[in-house]
Short mmCIF file of C-alpha atoms in Angstrom, two decimals:
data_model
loop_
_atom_site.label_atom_id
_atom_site.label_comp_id
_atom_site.label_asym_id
_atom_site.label_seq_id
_atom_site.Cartn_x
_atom_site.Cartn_y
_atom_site.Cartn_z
CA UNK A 178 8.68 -26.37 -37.57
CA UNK A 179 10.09 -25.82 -33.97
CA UNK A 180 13.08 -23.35 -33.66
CA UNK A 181 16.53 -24.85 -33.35
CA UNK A 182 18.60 -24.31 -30.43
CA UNK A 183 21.66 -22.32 -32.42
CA UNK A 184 24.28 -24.70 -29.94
CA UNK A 185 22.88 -27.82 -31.22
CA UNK A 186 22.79 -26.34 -34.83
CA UNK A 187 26.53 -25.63 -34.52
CA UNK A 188 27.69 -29.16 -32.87
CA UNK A 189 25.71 -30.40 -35.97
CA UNK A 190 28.14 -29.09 -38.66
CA UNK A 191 31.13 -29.25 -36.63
CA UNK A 192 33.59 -32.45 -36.07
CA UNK A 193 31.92 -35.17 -34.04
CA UNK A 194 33.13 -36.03 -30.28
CA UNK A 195 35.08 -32.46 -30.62
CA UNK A 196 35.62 -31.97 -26.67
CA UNK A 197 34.46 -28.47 -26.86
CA UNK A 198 31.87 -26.86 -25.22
CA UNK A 199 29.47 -24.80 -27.27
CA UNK A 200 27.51 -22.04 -25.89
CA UNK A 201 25.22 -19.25 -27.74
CA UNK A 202 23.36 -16.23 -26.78
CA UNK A 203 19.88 -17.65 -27.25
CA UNK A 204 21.23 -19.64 -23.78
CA UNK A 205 21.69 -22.93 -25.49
CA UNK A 206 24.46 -25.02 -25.11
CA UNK A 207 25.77 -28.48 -26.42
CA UNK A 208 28.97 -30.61 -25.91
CA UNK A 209 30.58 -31.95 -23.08
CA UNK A 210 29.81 -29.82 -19.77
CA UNK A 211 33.49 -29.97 -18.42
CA UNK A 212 35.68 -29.90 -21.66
CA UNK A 213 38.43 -27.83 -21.28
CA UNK A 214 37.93 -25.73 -24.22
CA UNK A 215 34.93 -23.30 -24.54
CA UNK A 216 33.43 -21.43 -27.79
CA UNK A 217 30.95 -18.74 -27.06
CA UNK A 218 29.05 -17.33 -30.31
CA UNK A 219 27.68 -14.08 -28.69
CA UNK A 220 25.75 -12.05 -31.08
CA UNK A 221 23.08 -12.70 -34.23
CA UNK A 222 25.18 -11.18 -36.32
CA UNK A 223 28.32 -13.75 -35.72
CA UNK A 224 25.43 -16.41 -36.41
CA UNK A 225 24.77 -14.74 -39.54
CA UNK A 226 28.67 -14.64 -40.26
CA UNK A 227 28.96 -18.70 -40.06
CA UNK A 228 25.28 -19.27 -41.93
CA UNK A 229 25.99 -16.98 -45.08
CA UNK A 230 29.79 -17.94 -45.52
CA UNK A 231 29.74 -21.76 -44.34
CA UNK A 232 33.65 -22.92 -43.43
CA UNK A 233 36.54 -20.98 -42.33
CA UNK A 234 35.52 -17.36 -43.79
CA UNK A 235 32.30 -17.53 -41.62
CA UNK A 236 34.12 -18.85 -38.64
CA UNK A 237 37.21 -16.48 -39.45
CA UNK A 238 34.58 -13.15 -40.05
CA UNK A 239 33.15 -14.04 -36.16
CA UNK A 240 36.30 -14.62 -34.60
CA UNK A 241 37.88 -11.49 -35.82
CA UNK A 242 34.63 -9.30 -35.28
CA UNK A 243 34.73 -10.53 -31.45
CA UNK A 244 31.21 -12.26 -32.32
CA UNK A 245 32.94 -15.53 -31.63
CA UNK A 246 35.21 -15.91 -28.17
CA UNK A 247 36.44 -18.87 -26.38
CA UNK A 248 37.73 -19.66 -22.74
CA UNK A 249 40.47 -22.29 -21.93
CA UNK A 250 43.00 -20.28 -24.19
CA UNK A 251 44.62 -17.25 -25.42
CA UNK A 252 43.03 -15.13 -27.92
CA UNK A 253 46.34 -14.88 -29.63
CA UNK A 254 46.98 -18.43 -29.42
CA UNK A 255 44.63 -20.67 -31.03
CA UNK A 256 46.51 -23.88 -31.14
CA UNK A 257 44.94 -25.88 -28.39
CA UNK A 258 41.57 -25.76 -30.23
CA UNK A 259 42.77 -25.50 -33.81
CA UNK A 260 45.02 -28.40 -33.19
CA UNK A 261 41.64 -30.11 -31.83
CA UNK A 262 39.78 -29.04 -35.12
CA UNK A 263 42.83 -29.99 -37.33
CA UNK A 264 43.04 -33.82 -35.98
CA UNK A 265 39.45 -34.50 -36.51
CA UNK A 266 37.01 -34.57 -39.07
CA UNK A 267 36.62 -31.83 -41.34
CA UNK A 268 34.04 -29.07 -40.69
CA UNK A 269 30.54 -30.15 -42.05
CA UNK A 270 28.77 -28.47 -44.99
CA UNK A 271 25.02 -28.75 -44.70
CA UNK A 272 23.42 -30.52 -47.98
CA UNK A 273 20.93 -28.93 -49.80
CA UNK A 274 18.19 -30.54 -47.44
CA UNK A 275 20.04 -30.17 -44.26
CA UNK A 276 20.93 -26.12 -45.23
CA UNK A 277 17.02 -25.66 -45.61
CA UNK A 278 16.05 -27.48 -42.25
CA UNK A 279 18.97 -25.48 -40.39
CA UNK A 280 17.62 -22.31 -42.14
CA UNK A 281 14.00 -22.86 -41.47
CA UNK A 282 14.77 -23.62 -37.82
CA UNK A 283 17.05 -20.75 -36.96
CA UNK A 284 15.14 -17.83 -38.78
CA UNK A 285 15.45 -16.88 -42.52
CA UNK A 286 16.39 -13.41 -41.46
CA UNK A 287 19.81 -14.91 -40.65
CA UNK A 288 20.73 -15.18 -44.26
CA UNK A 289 20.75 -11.64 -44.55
CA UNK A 290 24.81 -11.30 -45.00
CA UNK A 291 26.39 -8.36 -42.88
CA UNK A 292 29.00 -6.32 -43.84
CA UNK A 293 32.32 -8.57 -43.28
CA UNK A 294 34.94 -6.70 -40.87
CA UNK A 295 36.73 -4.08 -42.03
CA UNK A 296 40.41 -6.66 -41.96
CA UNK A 297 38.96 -8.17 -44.51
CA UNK A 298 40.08 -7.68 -48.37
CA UNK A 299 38.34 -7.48 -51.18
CA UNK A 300 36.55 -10.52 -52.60
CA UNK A 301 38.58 -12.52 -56.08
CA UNK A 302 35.63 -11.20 -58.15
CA UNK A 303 35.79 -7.53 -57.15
CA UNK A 304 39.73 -7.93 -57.33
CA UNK A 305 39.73 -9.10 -61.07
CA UNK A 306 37.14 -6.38 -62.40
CA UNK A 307 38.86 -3.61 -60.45
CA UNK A 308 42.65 -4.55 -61.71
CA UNK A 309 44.64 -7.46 -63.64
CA UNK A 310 45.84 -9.63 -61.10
CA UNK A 311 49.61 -9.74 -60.52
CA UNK A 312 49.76 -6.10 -62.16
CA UNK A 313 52.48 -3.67 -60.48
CA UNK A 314 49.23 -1.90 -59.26
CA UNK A 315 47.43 -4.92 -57.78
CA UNK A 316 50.77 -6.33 -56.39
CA UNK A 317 51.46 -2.82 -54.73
CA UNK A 318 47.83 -2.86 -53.40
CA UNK A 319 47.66 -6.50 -52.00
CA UNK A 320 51.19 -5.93 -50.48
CA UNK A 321 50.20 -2.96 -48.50
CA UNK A 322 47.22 -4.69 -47.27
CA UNK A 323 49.40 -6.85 -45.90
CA UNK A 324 52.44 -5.51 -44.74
CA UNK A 325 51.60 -2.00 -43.92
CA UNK A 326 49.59 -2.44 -40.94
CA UNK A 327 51.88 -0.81 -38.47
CA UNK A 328 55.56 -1.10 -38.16
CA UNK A 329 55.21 -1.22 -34.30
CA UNK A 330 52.94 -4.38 -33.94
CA UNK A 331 55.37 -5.91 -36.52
CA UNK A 332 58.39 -5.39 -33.85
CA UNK A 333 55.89 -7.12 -30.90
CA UNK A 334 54.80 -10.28 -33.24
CA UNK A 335 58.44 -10.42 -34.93
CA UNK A 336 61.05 -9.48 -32.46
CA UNK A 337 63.83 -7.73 -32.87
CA UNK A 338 65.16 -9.27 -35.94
CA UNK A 339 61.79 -7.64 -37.76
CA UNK A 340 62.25 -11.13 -39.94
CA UNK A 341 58.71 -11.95 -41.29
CA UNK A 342 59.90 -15.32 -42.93
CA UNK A 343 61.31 -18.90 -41.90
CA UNK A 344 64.03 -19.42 -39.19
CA UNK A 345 66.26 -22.01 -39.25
CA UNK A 346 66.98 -23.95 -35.48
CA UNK A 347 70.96 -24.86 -35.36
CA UNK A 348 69.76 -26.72 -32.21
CA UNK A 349 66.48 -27.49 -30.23
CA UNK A 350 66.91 -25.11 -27.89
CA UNK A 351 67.84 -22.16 -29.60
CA UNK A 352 65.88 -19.34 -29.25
CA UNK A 353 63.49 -17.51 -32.57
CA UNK A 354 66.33 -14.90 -32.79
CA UNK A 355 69.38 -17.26 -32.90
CA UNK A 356 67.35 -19.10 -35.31
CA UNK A 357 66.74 -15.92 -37.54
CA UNK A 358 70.21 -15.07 -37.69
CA UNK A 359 71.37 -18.63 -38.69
CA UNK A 360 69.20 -18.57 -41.14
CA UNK A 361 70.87 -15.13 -42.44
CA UNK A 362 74.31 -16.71 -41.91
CA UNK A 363 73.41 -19.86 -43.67
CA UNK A 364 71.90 -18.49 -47.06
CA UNK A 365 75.40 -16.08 -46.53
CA UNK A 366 77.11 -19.02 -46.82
CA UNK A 367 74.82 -20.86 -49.61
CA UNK A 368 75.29 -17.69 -51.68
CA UNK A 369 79.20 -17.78 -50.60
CA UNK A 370 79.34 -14.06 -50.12
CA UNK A 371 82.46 -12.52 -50.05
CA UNK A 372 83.64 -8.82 -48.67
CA UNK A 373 83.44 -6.58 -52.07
CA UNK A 374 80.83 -8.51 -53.74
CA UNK A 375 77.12 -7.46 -54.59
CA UNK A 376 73.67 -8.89 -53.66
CA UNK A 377 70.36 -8.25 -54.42
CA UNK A 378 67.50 -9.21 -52.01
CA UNK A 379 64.34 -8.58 -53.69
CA UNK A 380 60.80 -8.50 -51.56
CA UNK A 381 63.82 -7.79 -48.92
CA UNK A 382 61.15 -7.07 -45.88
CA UNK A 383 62.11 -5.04 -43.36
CA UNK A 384 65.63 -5.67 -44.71
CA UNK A 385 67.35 -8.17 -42.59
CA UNK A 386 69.87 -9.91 -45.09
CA UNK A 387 70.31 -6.66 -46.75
CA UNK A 388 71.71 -5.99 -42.99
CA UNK A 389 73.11 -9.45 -42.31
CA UNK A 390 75.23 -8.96 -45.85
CA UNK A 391 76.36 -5.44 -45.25
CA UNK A 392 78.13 -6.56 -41.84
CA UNK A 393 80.12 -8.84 -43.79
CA UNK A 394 81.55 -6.30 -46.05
CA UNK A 395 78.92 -7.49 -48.90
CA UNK A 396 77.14 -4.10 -50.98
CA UNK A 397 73.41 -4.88 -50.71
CA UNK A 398 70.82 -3.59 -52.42
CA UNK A 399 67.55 -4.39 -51.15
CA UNK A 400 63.97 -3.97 -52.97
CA UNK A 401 60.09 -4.25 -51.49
CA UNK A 402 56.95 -2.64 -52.60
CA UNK A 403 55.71 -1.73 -48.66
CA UNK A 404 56.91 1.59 -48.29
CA UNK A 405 56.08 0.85 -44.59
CA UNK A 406 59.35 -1.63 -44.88
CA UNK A 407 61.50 0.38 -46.48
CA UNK A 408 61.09 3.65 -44.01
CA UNK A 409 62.00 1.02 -41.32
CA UNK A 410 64.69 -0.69 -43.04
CA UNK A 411 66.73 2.41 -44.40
CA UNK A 412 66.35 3.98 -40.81
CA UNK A 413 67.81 0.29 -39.48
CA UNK A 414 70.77 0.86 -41.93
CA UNK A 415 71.74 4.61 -40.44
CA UNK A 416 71.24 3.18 -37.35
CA UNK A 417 74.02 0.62 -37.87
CA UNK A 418 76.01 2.66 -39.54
CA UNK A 419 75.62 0.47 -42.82
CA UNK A 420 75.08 3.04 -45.27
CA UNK A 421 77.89 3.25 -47.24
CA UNK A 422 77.41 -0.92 -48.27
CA UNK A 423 73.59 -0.96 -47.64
CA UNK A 424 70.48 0.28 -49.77
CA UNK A 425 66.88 -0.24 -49.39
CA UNK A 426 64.33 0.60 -51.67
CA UNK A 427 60.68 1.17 -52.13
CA UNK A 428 60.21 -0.09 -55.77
CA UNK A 429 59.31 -3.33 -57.80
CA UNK A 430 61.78 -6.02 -58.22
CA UNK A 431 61.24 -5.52 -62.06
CA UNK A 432 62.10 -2.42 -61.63
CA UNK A 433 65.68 -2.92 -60.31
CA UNK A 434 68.29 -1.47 -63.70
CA UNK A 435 71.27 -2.49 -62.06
CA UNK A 436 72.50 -6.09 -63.55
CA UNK A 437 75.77 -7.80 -62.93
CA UNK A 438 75.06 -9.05 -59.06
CA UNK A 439 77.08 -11.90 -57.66
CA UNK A 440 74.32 -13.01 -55.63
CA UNK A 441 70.32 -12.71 -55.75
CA UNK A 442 68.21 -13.25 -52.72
CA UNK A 443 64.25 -13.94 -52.84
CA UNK A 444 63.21 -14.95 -49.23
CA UNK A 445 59.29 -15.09 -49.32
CA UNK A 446 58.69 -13.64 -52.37
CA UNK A 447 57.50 -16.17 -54.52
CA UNK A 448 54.58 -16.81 -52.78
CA UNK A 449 52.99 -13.62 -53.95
CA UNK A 450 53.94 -13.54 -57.59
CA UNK A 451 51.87 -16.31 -58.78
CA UNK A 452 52.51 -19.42 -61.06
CA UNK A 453 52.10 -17.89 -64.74
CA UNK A 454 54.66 -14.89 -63.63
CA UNK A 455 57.39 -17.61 -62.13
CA UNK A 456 58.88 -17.61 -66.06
CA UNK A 457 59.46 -13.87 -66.22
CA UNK A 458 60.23 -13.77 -62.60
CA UNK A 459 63.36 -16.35 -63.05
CA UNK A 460 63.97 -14.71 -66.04
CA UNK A 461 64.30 -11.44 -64.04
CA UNK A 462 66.23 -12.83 -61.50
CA UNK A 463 68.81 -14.64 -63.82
CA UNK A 464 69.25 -11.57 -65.89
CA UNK A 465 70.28 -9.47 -62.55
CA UNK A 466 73.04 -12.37 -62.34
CA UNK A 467 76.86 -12.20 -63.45
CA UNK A 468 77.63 -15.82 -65.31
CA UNK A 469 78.76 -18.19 -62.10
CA UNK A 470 76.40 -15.69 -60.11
CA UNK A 471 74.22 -17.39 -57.71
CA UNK A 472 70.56 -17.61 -56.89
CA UNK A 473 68.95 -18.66 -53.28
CA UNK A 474 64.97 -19.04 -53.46
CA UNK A 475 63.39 -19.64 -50.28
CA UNK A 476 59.44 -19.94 -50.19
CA UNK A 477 56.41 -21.98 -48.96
CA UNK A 478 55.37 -24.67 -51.10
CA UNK A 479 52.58 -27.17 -51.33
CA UNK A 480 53.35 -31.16 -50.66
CA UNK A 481 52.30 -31.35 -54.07
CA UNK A 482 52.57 -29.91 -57.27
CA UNK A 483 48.84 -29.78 -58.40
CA UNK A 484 46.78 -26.73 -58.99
CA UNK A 485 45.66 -25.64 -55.59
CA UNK A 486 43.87 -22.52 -54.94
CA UNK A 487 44.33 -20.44 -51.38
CA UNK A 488 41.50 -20.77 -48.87
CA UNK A 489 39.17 -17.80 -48.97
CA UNK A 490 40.17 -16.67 -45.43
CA UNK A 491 43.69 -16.39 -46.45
CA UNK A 492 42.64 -14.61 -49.65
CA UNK A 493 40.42 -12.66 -48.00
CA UNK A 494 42.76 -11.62 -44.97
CA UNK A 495 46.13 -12.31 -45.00
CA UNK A 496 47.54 -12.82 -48.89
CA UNK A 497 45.17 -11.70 -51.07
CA UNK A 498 46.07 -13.21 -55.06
CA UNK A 499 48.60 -15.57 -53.05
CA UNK A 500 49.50 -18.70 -54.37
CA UNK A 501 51.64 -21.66 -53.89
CA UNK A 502 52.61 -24.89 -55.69
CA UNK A 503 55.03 -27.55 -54.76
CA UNK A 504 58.44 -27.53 -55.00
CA UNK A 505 59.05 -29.26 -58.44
CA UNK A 506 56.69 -26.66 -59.83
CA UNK A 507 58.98 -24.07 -58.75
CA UNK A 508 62.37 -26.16 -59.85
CA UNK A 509 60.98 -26.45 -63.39
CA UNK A 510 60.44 -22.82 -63.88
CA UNK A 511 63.88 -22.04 -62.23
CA UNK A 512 65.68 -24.33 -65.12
CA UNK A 513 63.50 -23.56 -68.10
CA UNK A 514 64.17 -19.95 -67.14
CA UNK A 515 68.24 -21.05 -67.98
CA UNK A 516 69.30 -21.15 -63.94
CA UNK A 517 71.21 -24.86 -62.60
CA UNK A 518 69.88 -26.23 -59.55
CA UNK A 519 72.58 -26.85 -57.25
CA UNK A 520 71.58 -27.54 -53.71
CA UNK A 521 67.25 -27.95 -52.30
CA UNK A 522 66.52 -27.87 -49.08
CA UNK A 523 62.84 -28.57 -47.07
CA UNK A 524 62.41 -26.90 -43.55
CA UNK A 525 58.85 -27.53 -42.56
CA UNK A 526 59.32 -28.40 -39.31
CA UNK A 527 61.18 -24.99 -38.84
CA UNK A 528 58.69 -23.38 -40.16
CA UNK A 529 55.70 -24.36 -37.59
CA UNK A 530 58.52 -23.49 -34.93
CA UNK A 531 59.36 -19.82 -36.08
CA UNK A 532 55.34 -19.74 -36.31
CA UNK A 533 55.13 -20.54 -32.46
CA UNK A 534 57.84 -18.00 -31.14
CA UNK A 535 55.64 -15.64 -32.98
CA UNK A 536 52.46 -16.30 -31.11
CA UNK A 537 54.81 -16.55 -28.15
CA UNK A 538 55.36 -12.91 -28.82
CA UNK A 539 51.93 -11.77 -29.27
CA UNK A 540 50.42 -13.90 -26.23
CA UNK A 541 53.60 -11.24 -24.32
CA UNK A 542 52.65 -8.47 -26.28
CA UNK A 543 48.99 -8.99 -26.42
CA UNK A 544 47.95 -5.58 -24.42
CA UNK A 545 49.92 -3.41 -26.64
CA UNK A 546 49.58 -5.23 -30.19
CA UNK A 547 45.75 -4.29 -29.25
CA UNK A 548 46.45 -1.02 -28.45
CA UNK A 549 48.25 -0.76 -31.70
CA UNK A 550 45.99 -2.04 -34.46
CA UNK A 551 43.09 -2.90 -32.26
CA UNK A 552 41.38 -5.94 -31.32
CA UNK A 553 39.87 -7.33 -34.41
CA UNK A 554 43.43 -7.31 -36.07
CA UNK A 555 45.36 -8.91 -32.98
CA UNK A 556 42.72 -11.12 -32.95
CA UNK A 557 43.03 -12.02 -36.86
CA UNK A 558 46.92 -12.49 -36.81
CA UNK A 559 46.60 -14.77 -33.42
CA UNK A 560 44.18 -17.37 -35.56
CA UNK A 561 46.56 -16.81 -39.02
CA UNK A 562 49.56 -17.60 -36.87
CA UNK A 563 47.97 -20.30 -35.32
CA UNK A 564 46.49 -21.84 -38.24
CA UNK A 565 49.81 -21.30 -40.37
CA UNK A 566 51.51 -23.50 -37.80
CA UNK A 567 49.31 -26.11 -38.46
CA UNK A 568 49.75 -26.13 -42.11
CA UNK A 569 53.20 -26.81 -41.37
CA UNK A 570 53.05 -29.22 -38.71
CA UNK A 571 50.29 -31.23 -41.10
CA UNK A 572 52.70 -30.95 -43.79
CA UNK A 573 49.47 -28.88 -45.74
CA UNK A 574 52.54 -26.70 -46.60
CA UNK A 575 56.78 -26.80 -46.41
CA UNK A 576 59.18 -24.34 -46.97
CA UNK A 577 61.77 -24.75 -49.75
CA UNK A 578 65.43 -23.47 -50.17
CA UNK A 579 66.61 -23.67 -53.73
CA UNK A 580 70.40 -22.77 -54.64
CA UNK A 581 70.87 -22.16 -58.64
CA UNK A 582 73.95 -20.84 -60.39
CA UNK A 583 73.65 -18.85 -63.59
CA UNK A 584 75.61 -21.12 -65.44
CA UNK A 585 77.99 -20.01 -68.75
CA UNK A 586 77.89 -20.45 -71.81
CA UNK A 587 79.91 -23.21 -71.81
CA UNK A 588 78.46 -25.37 -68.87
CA UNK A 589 80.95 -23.88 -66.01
CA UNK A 590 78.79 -22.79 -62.89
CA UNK A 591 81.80 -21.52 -60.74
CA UNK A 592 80.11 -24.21 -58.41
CA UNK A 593 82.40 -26.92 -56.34
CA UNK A 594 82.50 -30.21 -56.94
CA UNK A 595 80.55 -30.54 -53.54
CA UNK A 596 79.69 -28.02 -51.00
CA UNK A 597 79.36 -28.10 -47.15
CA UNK A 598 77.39 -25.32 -45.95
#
């Protein structure tokens, strides 16, 4: 059987009439000659990447090993040919008779895996022998990989607000920090926060409504299980001379002993504590509440409310044991765990904007975000940012604001008849 020319191999599996131009370090190329939009595999061992993990690990292992390149855009801003990718056909998996041609024409060596980069987590498999997933260990573990990657290149992709999570645009030109603080101001107002009153933000971040709460004379408490976060936020607080109303700590939300809160926070939590655990987490979460004590819940859902699992890149690199489910999923858990829905809110579309002012920031940053984490991980969060937008924009994903009350005994909620916010 005649080799195959590894460009032609490629435009075989990938979306038809893509108008990208393939190229490949045996010198073979295929695709239009003048498309704007270039992809480069340069080494045997990216080709080995997208042959032993068919789909968006292999492509996702070459890209962030530098095996994989491109030309007619940023490497921290992958929209113009993810957005290509995303509109068209799905990627092609090879059949059974089709993965044995490919194979026998490119070289059986190239199934010989290599070792994935070193970004990359742990597989499911390995996870589950080596820990129960969702334990406080696991959830410590998966969180660091995460979040503890380096304060610094946090502050270049994030901006000054160090808010990791949705903003909220008042108006269509308003810049990603205006947006971040209305989004502060506005779950202020959902939660009705007075001066004197206490709130509890739990997976609090790098503590920004902890902040946000303690400037408006609220006592805030703040809890996240990266100690990376918590350095950062408690220096934040001396900064701003919000220590006397403003706490964060380095512990598990279960952990928290204090009860009787007039407000609970959870602002991109969810996500990581997985469906069986949303009883017990409500639970939690209602129990930290005084009766007429309110609840905000703001996390990504799913357009639907069937069992979905994560792709394996974002498993694999971003949220290891993450996992979302649509918003009625979450709403039924919230009121069999005793809590009264009040107010829900959708902001997709804000969503897929907050994710472009932060690949605005890395594209600006892009020379020091390498110098601080190196390549391989700039080049990882540039394709996660990117392909996170997408989600969003696609409506793959939304983001959901749910307002609950811890209702009485006797059916009062404390709650207005109707409520402007």
């Amino acid at each position: 059987m005649s080799p195959i020319r590894i460009a032609d191999a490629l435009a075989d599996i990938m979306p038809a009439d893509l108008p990208v131009r393939l190229t490949a370090y045996d010198g073979s190329a295929a695709g239009p000659a003048d498309a704007p939009i270039g992809l480069e595999l340069r080494t045997e061992r990216g080709l080995r990447y997208l042959l032993t993990a068919p789909g968006d690990l292999g492509m996702a292992r070459a890209w962030v090993a530098g095996d994989l390149v491109g030309t007619g855009f940023h490497p921290g801003d992958l929209h113009p040919v993810l957005d290509l990718m995303s509109s068209t056909d799905r990627w092609r998996v090879p059949g059974p008779a089709d993965a044995l041609a490919l194979v026998r024409g490119l070289g059986w060596e190239h199934l010989n895996p290599p070792p994935p980069p070193p970004q990359e987590h742990l597989p499911r498999w390995r996870r589950v022998v080596e820990g129960v997933r969702h334990s406080r260990s696991r959830d410590a573990d998966v969180i660091r990989h995460h979040y503890d990657v380096s304060n610094r290149f946090y502050e270049l992709v994030l901006g000054p607000s160090m808010t990791y999570t949705c903003a909220v645009y008042p108006t269509a030109d308003a810049t990603l920090e205006q947006a971040q603080e209305h989004k502060y101001e506005l779950i202020a107002r959902k939660l009705d926060l007075q001066p004197g009153q206490r709130l509890l933000d739990v997976g609090c971040g790098w503590g920004g409504m902890v902040r946000h709460a303690a400037r408006q004379g609220v006592r805030a408490l703040g809890v996240t299980l990266s100690r990376e976060q918590a350095i950062w936020a408690q220096e934040a607080i001396e900064r701003e001379g919000l220590g006397d109303l403003a706490e964060v700590r380095h512990m598990d939300y279960r952990d928290v002993t204090e009860g009787d809160f007039d407000a609970v926070s959870s602002i991109g939590l969810t996500e990581h504590i997985g469906v069986r655990n949303y009883p017990a987490y409500f639970a939690a979460l209602r129990d930290r509440l005084r009766p007429h004590g309110r609840l905000l819940n703001h996390c990504i859902t799913r357009d639907h409310n069937r069992s979905t699992r994560t792709g394996a890149f974002i498993d694999r690199y971003i949220f290891p044991d993450g996992e979302l489910t649509g918003s009625g999923t979450v709403l039924t858990h919230l009121q069999d765990a005793g809590l009264e829905m009040q107010h829900a809110e959708n902001f997709r579309m804000h969503y897929a904007r907050t994710l472009a002012g932060w690949v605005d920031n890395l594209v600006e940053h892009w020379d020091e975000a390498v110098a601080e984490v190196g390549e391989g991980t700039a080049r990882l969060w540039g394709l996660y940012l990117v392909g996170s937008r997408i989600g969003f924009e696609r409506r793959d994903v939304e983001l959901t604001h749910i307002l609950a009350t811890r209702t009485d005994d006797r059916g009062g909620s404390g709650y207005p008849l109707r409520h402007t916010f």
